[in-house]
Tab-separated table of C-alpha atoms in Angstrom:
chain	number	residue	atom	x	y	z
A	23	UNK	CA	68.806	-22.967	-113.533
A	24	UNK	CA	70.391	-19.606	-112.346
A	25	UNK	CA	69.145	-18.297	-109.071
A	26	UNK	CA	66.431	-15.580	-110.327
A	27	UNK	CA	67.508	-11.826	-108.084
A	28	UNK	CA	64.219	-9.823	-108.505
A	29	UNK	CA	65.404	-5.662	-108.839
A	30	UNK	CA	63.164	-3.125	-108.371
A	31	UNK	CA	64.052	0.559	-109.839
A	32	UNK	CA	63.911	3.627	-107.860
A	33	UNK	CA	62.861	7.030	-109.964
A	34	UNK	CA	65.666	8.685	-111.794
A	35	UNK	CA	68.382	10.408	-108.937
A	36	UNK	CA	70.431	13.736	-110.170
A	37	UNK	CA	73.603	13.952	-109.239
A	38	UNK	CA	76.726	15.734	-109.742
A	39	UNK	CA	80.040	15.043	-109.741
A	40	UNK	CA	83.577	15.636	-110.924
A	41	UNK	CA	84.189	14.388	-114.793
A	42	UNK	CA	87.053	13.827	-117.274
A	43	UNK	CA	87.352	18.107	-117.714
A	44	UNK	CA	87.686	18.657	-114.180
A	45	UNK	CA	84.563	20.576	-114.558
A	46	UNK	CA	80.962	19.315	-112.874
A	47	UNK	CA	78.370	17.109	-115.131
A	48	UNK	CA	75.158	15.984	-114.229
A	49	UNK	CA	74.519	12.308	-114.620
A	50	UNK	CA	71.395	10.520	-113.799
A	51	UNK	CA	71.301	7.222	-112.675
A	52	UNK	CA	69.446	5.006	-110.174
A	53	UNK	CA	69.316	2.665	-107.654
A	54	UNK	CA	69.874	-1.815	-107.460
A	55	UNK	CA	68.730	-3.559	-104.540
A	56	UNK	CA	68.342	-7.472	-104.227
A	57	UNK	CA	64.999	-8.380	-103.724
A	58	UNK	CA	65.000	-9.724	-99.908
A	59	UNK	CA	61.589	-11.105	-98.042
A	60	UNK	CA	62.215	-8.884	-94.678
A	61	UNK	CA	59.363	-6.297	-94.478
A	62	UNK	CA	61.197	-3.866	-95.201
A	63	UNK	CA	60.785	-1.421	-98.349
A	64	UNK	CA	63.966	-0.953	-100.797
A	65	UNK	CA	63.655	2.694	-100.048
A	66	UNK	CA	64.377	1.709	-96.316
A	67	UNK	CA	66.813	-0.049	-97.707
A	68	UNK	CA	68.549	2.530	-99.243
A	69	UNK	CA	68.642	4.909	-96.162
A	70	UNK	CA	69.837	1.645	-94.088
A	71	UNK	CA	72.580	1.326	-95.806
A	72	UNK	CA	74.090	4.780	-96.263
A	73	UNK	CA	73.509	5.163	-92.560
A	74	UNK	CA	75.498	1.978	-92.405
A	75	UNK	CA	78.231	2.865	-94.860
A	76	UNK	CA	78.466	6.706	-93.092
A	77	UNK	CA	78.727	5.417	-89.910
A	78	UNK	CA	81.927	2.854	-91.552
A	79	UNK	CA	83.434	6.217	-92.379
A	80	UNK	CA	83.786	7.839	-89.019
A	81	UNK	CA	84.561	4.877	-87.618
A	82	UNK	CA	87.300	4.972	-90.545
A	83	UNK	CA	88.154	8.361	-90.237
A	84	UNK	CA	88.513	8.119	-86.183
A	85	UNK	CA	91.037	5.223	-86.317
A	86	UNK	CA	92.691	6.475	-89.008
A	87	UNK	CA	94.665	4.535	-92.490
A	88	UNK	CA	96.296	1.974	-90.142
A	89	UNK	CA	93.405	0.409	-90.098
A	90	UNK	CA	93.874	-1.544	-93.360
A	91	UNK	CA	97.374	-3.062	-92.578
A	92	UNK	CA	95.312	-5.231	-90.752
A	93	UNK	CA	92.709	-5.939	-92.971
A	94	UNK	CA	94.469	-5.958	-96.121
A	95	UNK	CA	93.915	-9.800	-96.843
A	96	UNK	CA	89.689	-9.217	-96.812
A	97	UNK	CA	90.139	-6.375	-99.162
A	98	UNK	CA	91.434	-8.053	-101.645
A	99	UNK	CA	90.013	-10.747	-101.408
A	100	UNK	CA	90.836	-13.247	-98.943
A	101	UNK	CA	86.987	-14.628	-97.852
A	102	UNK	CA	85.411	-12.918	-100.957
A	103	UNK	CA	84.644	-10.394	-99.532
A	104	UNK	CA	82.451	-11.049	-98.074
A	105	UNK	CA	79.948	-9.319	-95.542
A	106	UNK	CA	82.342	-6.162	-97.510
A	107	UNK	CA	79.776	-5.476	-100.168
A	108	UNK	CA	76.678	-4.688	-99.104
A	109	UNK	CA	76.811	-2.327	-97.454
A	110	UNK	CA	80.373	-1.736	-99.433
A	111	UNK	CA	82.877	-1.445	-97.089
A	112	UNK	CA	84.159	1.696	-96.744
A	113	UNK	CA	87.900	0.501	-96.185
A	114	UNK	CA	87.153	-1.220	-99.912
A	115	UNK	CA	85.784	1.867	-101.767
A	116	UNK	CA	88.612	3.748	-100.679
A	117	UNK	CA	90.930	0.554	-102.366
A	118	UNK	CA	88.767	0.067	-105.150
A	119	UNK	CA	89.412	3.682	-105.674
A	120	UNK	CA	92.844	4.109	-105.271
A	121	UNK	CA	93.232	0.846	-107.601
A	122	UNK	CA	91.201	2.671	-110.821
A	123	UNK	CA	92.957	5.656	-110.427
A	124	UNK	CA	95.722	4.152	-111.335
A	125	UNK	CA	94.062	2.039	-114.185
A	126	UNK	CA	93.286	6.032	-115.143
A	127	UNK	CA	96.314	6.671	-115.252
A	128	UNK	CA	97.194	4.705	-118.334
A	129	UNK	CA	94.185	6.568	-120.263
A	130	UNK	CA	96.304	9.808	-119.084
A	131	UNK	CA	99.679	8.829	-120.265
A	132	UNK	CA	98.913	7.305	-123.083
A	133	UNK	CA	100.333	9.397	-126.609
A	134	UNK	CA	97.207	10.081	-128.432
A	135	UNK	CA	99.074	12.422	-130.673
A	136	UNK	CA	99.494	11.042	-134.109
A	137	UNK	CA	102.305	14.019	-134.784
A	138	UNK	CA	103.809	12.154	-131.711
A	139	UNK	CA	107.030	10.659	-132.118
A	140	UNK	CA	105.586	8.949	-128.813
A	141	UNK	CA	102.699	8.937	-130.855
A	142	UNK	CA	100.786	5.062	-129.436
A	143	UNK	CA	103.388	4.951	-126.111
A	144	UNK	CA	103.659	6.716	-123.019
A	145	UNK	CA	104.264	10.545	-123.253
A	146	UNK	CA	106.312	10.108	-120.128
A	147	UNK	CA	109.568	8.217	-118.661
A	148	UNK	CA	108.577	5.314	-116.232
A	149	UNK	CA	110.737	7.587	-113.472
A	150	UNK	CA	108.047	10.845	-113.345
A	151	UNK	CA	105.166	8.875	-114.898
A	152	UNK	CA	102.785	8.877	-112.123
A	153	UNK	CA	103.888	12.232	-111.327
A	154	UNK	CA	103.069	14.015	-114.710
A	155	UNK	CA	98.969	12.768	-114.349
A	156	UNK	CA	98.922	14.136	-111.112
A	157	UNK	CA	99.576	10.478	-108.674
A	158	UNK	CA	103.420	12.224	-107.015
A	159	UNK	CA	102.026	10.723	-103.427
A	160	UNK	CA	100.652	6.894	-104.325
A	161	UNK	CA	103.583	5.719	-102.907
A	162	UNK	CA	104.587	3.336	-105.563
A	163	UNK	CA	107.346	2.827	-108.082
A	164	UNK	CA	106.808	2.327	-111.709
A	165	UNK	CA	109.805	-0.777	-112.798
A	166	UNK	CA	108.217	-1.328	-115.947
A	167	UNK	CA	106.303	-0.631	-119.153
A	168	UNK	CA	104.266	-2.806	-120.816
A	169	UNK	CA	103.486	-3.281	-124.546
A	170	UNK	CA	101.040	-5.180	-126.639
A	171	UNK	CA	101.288	-6.134	-129.975
A	172	UNK	CA	97.915	-7.058	-131.920
A	173	UNK	CA	98.062	-9.940	-133.922
A	174	UNK	CA	96.703	-7.791	-137.211
A	175	UNK	CA	97.150	-7.838	-140.740
A	176	UNK	CA	95.059	-5.180	-141.719
A	177	UNK	CA	96.369	-1.632	-142.716
A	178	UNK	CA	95.278	0.864	-140.909
A	179	UNK	CA	95.548	4.963	-141.876
A	180	UNK	CA	98.488	6.376	-138.332
A	181	UNK	CA	98.501	3.283	-137.315
A	182	UNK	CA	101.059	0.531	-137.585
A	183	UNK	CA	100.164	-3.079	-136.327
A	184	UNK	CA	103.229	-2.993	-133.830
A	185	UNK	CA	103.708	-3.398	-130.331
A	186	UNK	CA	101.739	0.238	-128.572
A	187	UNK	CA	101.733	0.529	-124.299
A	188	UNK	CA	98.712	-1.182	-123.060
A	189	UNK	CA	100.416	-0.325	-119.016
A	190	UNK	CA	102.976	-0.291	-116.304
A	191	UNK	CA	103.814	-2.462	-113.681
A	192	UNK	CA	104.524	-0.952	-110.241
A	193	UNK	CA	105.857	-1.658	-106.722
A	194	UNK	CA	104.818	0.285	-103.293
A	195	UNK	CA	108.738	1.345	-102.632
A	196	UNK	CA	107.756	4.084	-99.973
A	197	UNK	CA	108.069	2.760	-96.625
A	198	UNK	CA	105.337	5.037	-95.139
A	199	UNK	CA	103.012	3.209	-97.772
A	200	UNK	CA	104.152	0.121	-97.685
A	201	UNK	CA	103.292	0.063	-93.517
A	202	UNK	CA	99.790	2.007	-93.975
A	203	UNK	CA	99.241	-1.578	-96.938
A	204	UNK	CA	100.638	-3.926	-94.534
A	205	UNK	CA	102.403	-5.705	-97.123
A	206	UNK	CA	104.941	-4.338	-99.990
A	207	UNK	CA	101.493	-4.197	-103.052
A	208	UNK	CA	102.629	-5.142	-106.940
A	209	UNK	CA	100.550	-3.976	-109.228
A	210	UNK	CA	100.182	-3.767	-112.447
A	211	UNK	CA	97.734	-1.640	-114.492
A	212	UNK	CA	96.187	-2.281	-117.420
A	213	UNK	CA	94.292	0.485	-119.709
A	214	UNK	CA	91.462	-0.735	-121.795
A	215	UNK	CA	90.763	-0.551	-125.698
A	216	UNK	CA	92.475	2.642	-127.557
A	217	UNK	CA	93.402	2.693	-131.189
A	218	UNK	CA	92.033	0.293	-134.379
A	219	UNK	CA	93.531	-2.805	-133.710
A	220	UNK	CA	93.088	-3.594	-130.678
A	221	UNK	CA	88.840	-2.920	-131.523
A	222	UNK	CA	89.495	-5.558	-134.130
A	223	UNK	CA	91.059	-7.970	-131.909
A	224	UNK	CA	88.869	-7.828	-129.295
A	225	UNK	CA	86.433	-9.031	-132.191
A	226	UNK	CA	87.565	-12.218	-132.877
A	227	UNK	CA	84.820	-13.914	-130.142
A	228	UNK	CA	85.560	-16.844	-130.706
A	229	UNK	CA	86.971	-19.527	-127.871
A	230	UNK	CA	90.244	-21.113	-127.727
A	231	UNK	CA	91.757	-22.932	-125.366
A	232	UNK	CA	94.298	-21.124	-122.965
A	233	UNK	CA	97.236	-23.963	-122.712
A	234	UNK	CA	99.255	-21.337	-121.086
A	235	UNK	CA	100.736	-23.710	-118.534
A	236	UNK	CA	102.783	-26.675	-120.692
A	237	UNK	CA	102.939	-29.234	-117.967
A	238	UNK	CA	99.556	-28.982	-117.754
A	239	UNK	CA	97.327	-27.933	-121.043
A	240	UNK	CA	94.206	-28.670	-119.547
A	241	UNK	CA	92.157	-28.121	-123.026
A	242	UNK	CA	88.556	-27.895	-121.241
A	243	UNK	CA	90.212	-24.216	-120.096
A	244	UNK	CA	89.107	-21.960	-122.748
A	245	UNK	CA	89.499	-17.940	-123.495
A	246	UNK	CA	88.303	-15.567	-125.608
A	247	UNK	CA	91.211	-15.917	-129.306
A	248	UNK	CA	91.597	-11.997	-129.503
A	249	UNK	CA	92.373	-11.683	-125.391
A	250	UNK	CA	94.484	-14.302	-125.965
A	251	UNK	CA	96.282	-12.691	-128.752
A	252	UNK	CA	96.895	-9.682	-127.864
A	253	UNK	CA	98.611	-11.145	-124.309
A	254	UNK	CA	100.271	-14.026	-125.850
A	255	UNK	CA	101.520	-12.045	-129.842
A	256	UNK	CA	105.124	-11.359	-129.880
A	257	UNK	CA	107.202	-9.031	-132.567
A	258	UNK	CA	109.971	-11.669	-132.338
A	259	UNK	CA	110.444	-12.515	-136.079
A	260	UNK	CA	111.905	-8.736	-136.408
A	261	UNK	CA	114.993	-7.705	-135.675
A	262	UNK	CA	114.781	-5.174	-132.390
A	263	UNK	CA	110.837	-6.500	-132.150
A	264	UNK	CA	109.228	-6.637	-128.745
A	265	UNK	CA	108.333	-10.152	-126.751
A	266	UNK	CA	105.078	-10.998	-125.996
A	267	UNK	CA	102.891	-8.949	-123.005
A	268	UNK	CA	102.752	-11.886	-121.254
A	269	UNK	CA	106.847	-12.934	-121.436
A	270	UNK	CA	107.406	-8.846	-120.527
A	271	UNK	CA	105.214	-9.190	-117.814
A	272	UNK	CA	105.827	-12.459	-116.095
A	273	UNK	CA	109.948	-11.489	-116.660
A	274	UNK	CA	109.102	-8.767	-114.509
A	275	UNK	CA	106.467	-9.869	-111.353
A	276	UNK	CA	108.774	-12.997	-110.573
A	277	UNK	CA	112.547	-10.560	-110.221
A	278	UNK	CA	110.141	-8.423	-108.113
A	279	UNK	CA	108.468	-11.610	-106.171
A	280	UNK	CA	111.834	-12.731	-105.691
A	281	UNK	CA	113.621	-9.721	-105.052
A	282	UNK	CA	110.673	-9.174	-102.171
A	283	UNK	CA	110.084	-12.471	-101.516
A	284	UNK	CA	111.081	-12.228	-97.522
A	285	UNK	CA	108.694	-9.348	-97.312
A	286	UNK	CA	104.549	-10.535	-96.881
A	287	UNK	CA	103.955	-9.207	-100.366
A	288	UNK	CA	100.208	-8.916	-102.772
A	289	UNK	CA	99.860	-9.141	-106.470
A	290	UNK	CA	96.881	-6.613	-107.570
A	291	UNK	CA	96.293	-6.393	-111.075
A	292	UNK	CA	93.404	-4.095	-112.279
A	293	UNK	CA	92.224	-2.800	-115.504
A	294	UNK	CA	89.339	-1.072	-117.570
A	295	UNK	CA	87.567	-2.646	-120.026
A	296	UNK	CA	89.991	-4.644	-122.156
A	297	UNK	CA	92.537	-4.274	-120.163
A	298	UNK	CA	90.629	-5.846	-117.626
A	299	UNK	CA	91.167	-9.223	-120.210
A	300	UNK	CA	94.784	-9.045	-119.498
A	301	UNK	CA	94.300	-8.274	-115.877
A	302	UNK	CA	92.448	-11.275	-114.931
A	303	UNK	CA	94.522	-13.434	-118.567
A	304	UNK	CA	97.967	-12.325	-116.366
A	305	UNK	CA	96.334	-13.194	-112.780
A	306	UNK	CA	95.262	-16.720	-113.608
A	307	UNK	CA	98.495	-17.123	-116.004
A	308	UNK	CA	101.021	-16.484	-112.323
A	309	UNK	CA	98.717	-18.502	-110.500
A	310	UNK	CA	98.177	-21.333	-112.981
A	311	UNK	CA	102.386	-22.010	-112.989
A	312	UNK	CA	102.694	-21.221	-109.354
A	313	UNK	CA	104.928	-17.845	-109.142
A	314	UNK	CA	103.553	-16.959	-106.356
A	315	UNK	CA	104.163	-19.057	-103.785
A	316	UNK	CA	107.306	-19.203	-102.477
A	317	UNK	CA	109.342	-20.245	-99.828
A	318	UNK	CA	107.685	-17.385	-96.801
A	319	UNK	CA	103.846	-17.879	-98.591
A	320	UNK	CA	101.026	-18.157	-101.260
A	321	UNK	CA	101.426	-14.333	-102.885
A	322	UNK	CA	97.989	-13.744	-102.821
A	323	UNK	CA	96.433	-12.495	-106.837
A	324	UNK	CA	93.559	-9.953	-106.529
A	325	UNK	CA	91.812	-9.095	-109.495
A	326	UNK	CA	89.959	-5.213	-109.952
A	327	UNK	CA	88.031	-5.493	-113.274
A	328	UNK	CA	85.983	-2.080	-114.474
A	329	UNK	CA	83.450	-2.789	-117.255
A	330	UNK	CA	85.195	-5.663	-117.819
A	331	UNK	CA	84.082	-8.199	-120.041
A	332	UNK	CA	83.396	-12.637	-119.527
A	333	UNK	CA	86.968	-13.447	-120.663
A	334	UNK	CA	87.036	-18.030	-120.793
A	335	UNK	CA	84.220	-20.707	-120.584
A	336	UNK	CA	82.861	-21.764	-117.403
A	337	UNK	CA	85.804	-24.139	-116.820
A	338	UNK	CA	88.249	-21.226	-116.374
A	339	UNK	CA	86.247	-19.598	-114.077
A	340	UNK	CA	86.407	-22.884	-111.619
A	341	UNK	CA	89.591	-23.382	-112.797
A	342	UNK	CA	90.683	-19.410	-111.237
A	343	UNK	CA	88.759	-20.828	-108.447
A	344	UNK	CA	91.384	-23.535	-107.388
A	345	UNK	CA	94.012	-21.697	-107.894
A	346	UNK	CA	92.593	-18.863	-105.385
A	347	UNK	CA	92.520	-16.118	-107.717
A	348	UNK	CA	90.007	-13.012	-106.130
A	349	UNK	CA	88.508	-11.008	-109.170
A	350	UNK	CA	86.203	-7.808	-107.499
A	351	UNK	CA	84.112	-6.270	-110.987
A	352	UNK	CA	82.899	-2.479	-110.857
A	353	UNK	CA	80.869	-2.967	-113.593
A	354	UNK	CA	77.381	-0.800	-114.654
A	355	UNK	CA	74.649	-3.142	-115.488
A	356	UNK	CA	73.588	-0.823	-118.350
A	357	UNK	CA	77.329	-1.239	-119.625
A	358	UNK	CA	76.485	-3.177	-122.953
A	359	UNK	CA	81.212	-4.395	-122.431
A	360	UNK	CA	80.515	-6.216	-119.419
A	361	UNK	CA	77.552	-8.780	-121.108
A	362	UNK	CA	79.753	-9.579	-123.701
A	363	UNK	CA	80.791	-11.849	-125.100
A	364	UNK	CA	78.587	-13.837	-125.005
A	365	UNK	CA	75.295	-12.717	-124.076
A	366	UNK	CA	73.187	-15.102	-124.843
A	367	UNK	CA	75.294	-18.523	-124.238
A	368	UNK	CA	76.530	-17.824	-120.582
A	369	UNK	CA	76.760	-19.044	-116.663
A	370	UNK	CA	72.705	-18.564	-116.764
A	371	UNK	CA	71.921	-20.619	-120.090
A	372	UNK	CA	72.540	-23.648	-118.186
A	373	UNK	CA	69.215	-25.531	-118.887
A	374	UNK	CA	66.400	-25.346	-121.190
A	375	UNK	CA	62.970	-23.251	-119.502
A	376	UNK	CA	64.363	-25.261	-116.357
A	377	UNK	CA	63.816	-28.597	-117.425
A	378	UNK	CA	67.291	-30.201	-119.944
A	379	UNK	CA	70.668	-30.132	-119.440
A	380	UNK	CA	73.336	-28.658	-121.745
A	381	UNK	CA	76.589	-31.021	-121.218
A	382	UNK	CA	77.994	-29.202	-123.872
A	383	UNK	CA	77.512	-25.841	-122.287
A	384	UNK	CA	80.446	-25.849	-120.257
A	385	UNK	CA	82.954	-25.644	-123.193
A	386	UNK	CA	81.275	-23.428	-125.854
A	387	UNK	CA	79.683	-20.246	-123.831
A	388	UNK	CA	81.177	-17.392	-121.719
A	389	UNK	CA	81.159	-17.179	-117.217
A	390	UNK	CA	82.014	-14.007	-115.383
A	391	UNK	CA	84.978	-14.662	-112.664
A	392	UNK	CA	84.376	-13.161	-109.082
A	393	UNK	CA	82.354	-10.871	-106.865
A	394	UNK	CA	80.328	-8.297	-108.844
A	395	UNK	CA	79.874	-5.315	-107.162
A	396	UNK	CA	77.377	-3.437	-109.742
A	397	UNK	CA	76.152	0.238	-109.636
A	398	UNK	CA	73.330	1.607	-112.017
A	399	UNK	CA	74.221	5.255	-114.402
A	400	UNK	CA	73.242	6.229	-117.637
A	401	UNK	CA	73.160	9.871	-119.273
A	402	UNK	CA	70.858	10.474	-122.247
A	403	UNK	CA	72.598	13.665	-123.089
A	404	UNK	CA	76.252	11.367	-122.628
A	405	UNK	CA	75.462	7.511	-123.040
A	406	UNK	CA	79.139	6.513	-123.360
A	407	UNK	CA	79.601	7.753	-120.113
A	408	UNK	CA	78.190	3.876	-119.489
A	409	UNK	CA	81.517	2.708	-119.894
A	410	UNK	CA	83.255	5.700	-118.838
A	411	UNK	CA	86.047	4.914	-116.215
A	412	UNK	CA	86.800	8.089	-114.476
A	413	UNK	CA	81.779	8.014	-114.252
A	414	UNK	CA	82.581	4.972	-112.432
A	415	UNK	CA	85.849	5.725	-110.272
A	416	UNK	CA	83.608	9.583	-109.687
A	417	UNK	CA	80.765	8.226	-108.423
A	418	UNK	CA	82.287	5.222	-106.255
A	419	UNK	CA	83.420	8.437	-104.195
A	420	UNK	CA	79.899	9.304	-103.705
A	421	UNK	CA	79.039	6.230	-101.476
A	422	UNK	CA	75.634	7.524	-99.768
A	423	UNK	CA	73.799	8.481	-103.658
A	424	UNK	CA	74.288	5.095	-105.073
A	425	UNK	CA	73.677	1.548	-103.145
A	426	UNK	CA	75.624	-1.310	-104.478
A	427	UNK	CA	75.280	-4.773	-104.538
A	428	UNK	CA	76.307	-8.258	-104.927
A	429	UNK	CA	75.045	-9.715	-108.529
A	430	UNK	CA	74.123	-13.447	-107.980
A	431	UNK	CA	71.962	-13.773	-110.587
A	432	UNK	CA	72.636	-11.007	-113.712
A	433	UNK	CA	70.477	-10.029	-117.108
A	434	UNK	CA	67.523	-11.123	-115.526
A	435	UNK	CA	65.674	-9.650	-118.689
A	436	UNK	CA	67.686	-12.352	-120.858
A	437	UNK	CA	67.043	-15.204	-118.483
A	438	UNK	CA	62.641	-14.109	-118.250
A	439	UNK	CA	63.288	-13.749	-122.207
A	440	UNK	CA	64.611	-17.857	-123.014
A	441	UNK	CA	62.466	-18.949	-120.116
A	442	UNK	CA	59.510	-17.928	-122.165
A	443	UNK	CA	61.173	-19.017	-125.546
A	444	UNK	CA	62.518	-22.874	-123.971
A	445	UNK	CA	59.056	-23.087	-121.580
A	446	UNK	CA	56.073	-25.145	-123.116
A	447	UNK	CA	53.738	-23.648	-120.790
A	448	UNK	CA	54.931	-20.099	-121.971
A	449	UNK	CA	54.978	-21.332	-126.102
A	450	UNK	CA	51.317	-22.961	-125.484
A	451	UNK	CA	50.210	-20.180	-123.887
A	452	UNK	CA	51.462	-17.537	-126.585
A	453	UNK	CA	49.681	-19.902	-128.999
A	454	UNK	CA	46.234	-19.258	-126.743
């Protein structure tokens, strides 16, 4: 049975931060603590964690950003972020924020005006996209735009079922940025669900074998059918139709890896919501095909997931770990998307009442992949903030306001409900 984690909540704290409209917004959120039998109160631990984070920030400020060039592999998860999450290391926090802003650029550049000629595409050309969204000094150059085709034959008002702009590929091109990062970084950023067709695709929550490697089909490795469809569907039946999202990505990643194969490289994927699912599928795909293996090294693959759902079954999770895919999941405990799919049948549902093994569970339920950085925020006046990427980023910029902790066992309320349902002792007490 999944290990239990007791998570006491403090009274809500009132915090002001910058929101989407560049004006101060008020959000109330609680703090999450990992219960440890240390004899130290949770409130005292929050103070200690905040002090540790402040001291680390001061150290980084004194040593400069160049510290990242010597520490980038650990920040990218080479040791599964051991001792970097609790408290959250300032270099890791800065990198998470930086990659989150690359994802936010997808939303800022996406054209949602039905009257525009660029409707459901990027507003800007590749050469100026990052400049237009305020990231002119990021040190990256966009090399390719990525389009995904929802495989849905349902007519919807003002929305054709064809390729929509889903994200972009970029590479750290500025030499000063490469020096600061300590390597050449290949970045792929994905936006989350926006269009109606994408919402319908997200509802296709059935598991299907991934079979992305023709030489190793591995039918036990299963992923959510809607995400897989969005990743692999194409328009090749049309005369000028697009290749699949997958083909576009693998072609460009291969090209860039070959171009920079003599350098130290990293492959970083970042996405929000549905984009997190696509990022994880791509990370798995690259590793399964061995595209990240060069004569020089095995290029590390890291995915930063913001408010991401589950993507596959436990066999998919296990295979990702075997392939060395590193995943950092940034989640809000109040964000319902992070509980789906598989709200009930998931990685925590391993046994019935602690007594009966479920041998079919590895094939028929969902499991999260990677290490989790847990946040806890909610605003009664604006409930949608629980899944808003800008809210995630804004609160990450306030390290002394919230405490983050790695979560080993999640959905404890659901776990307790399952124990209540399936434990004979509990059932007997209810009947009495």
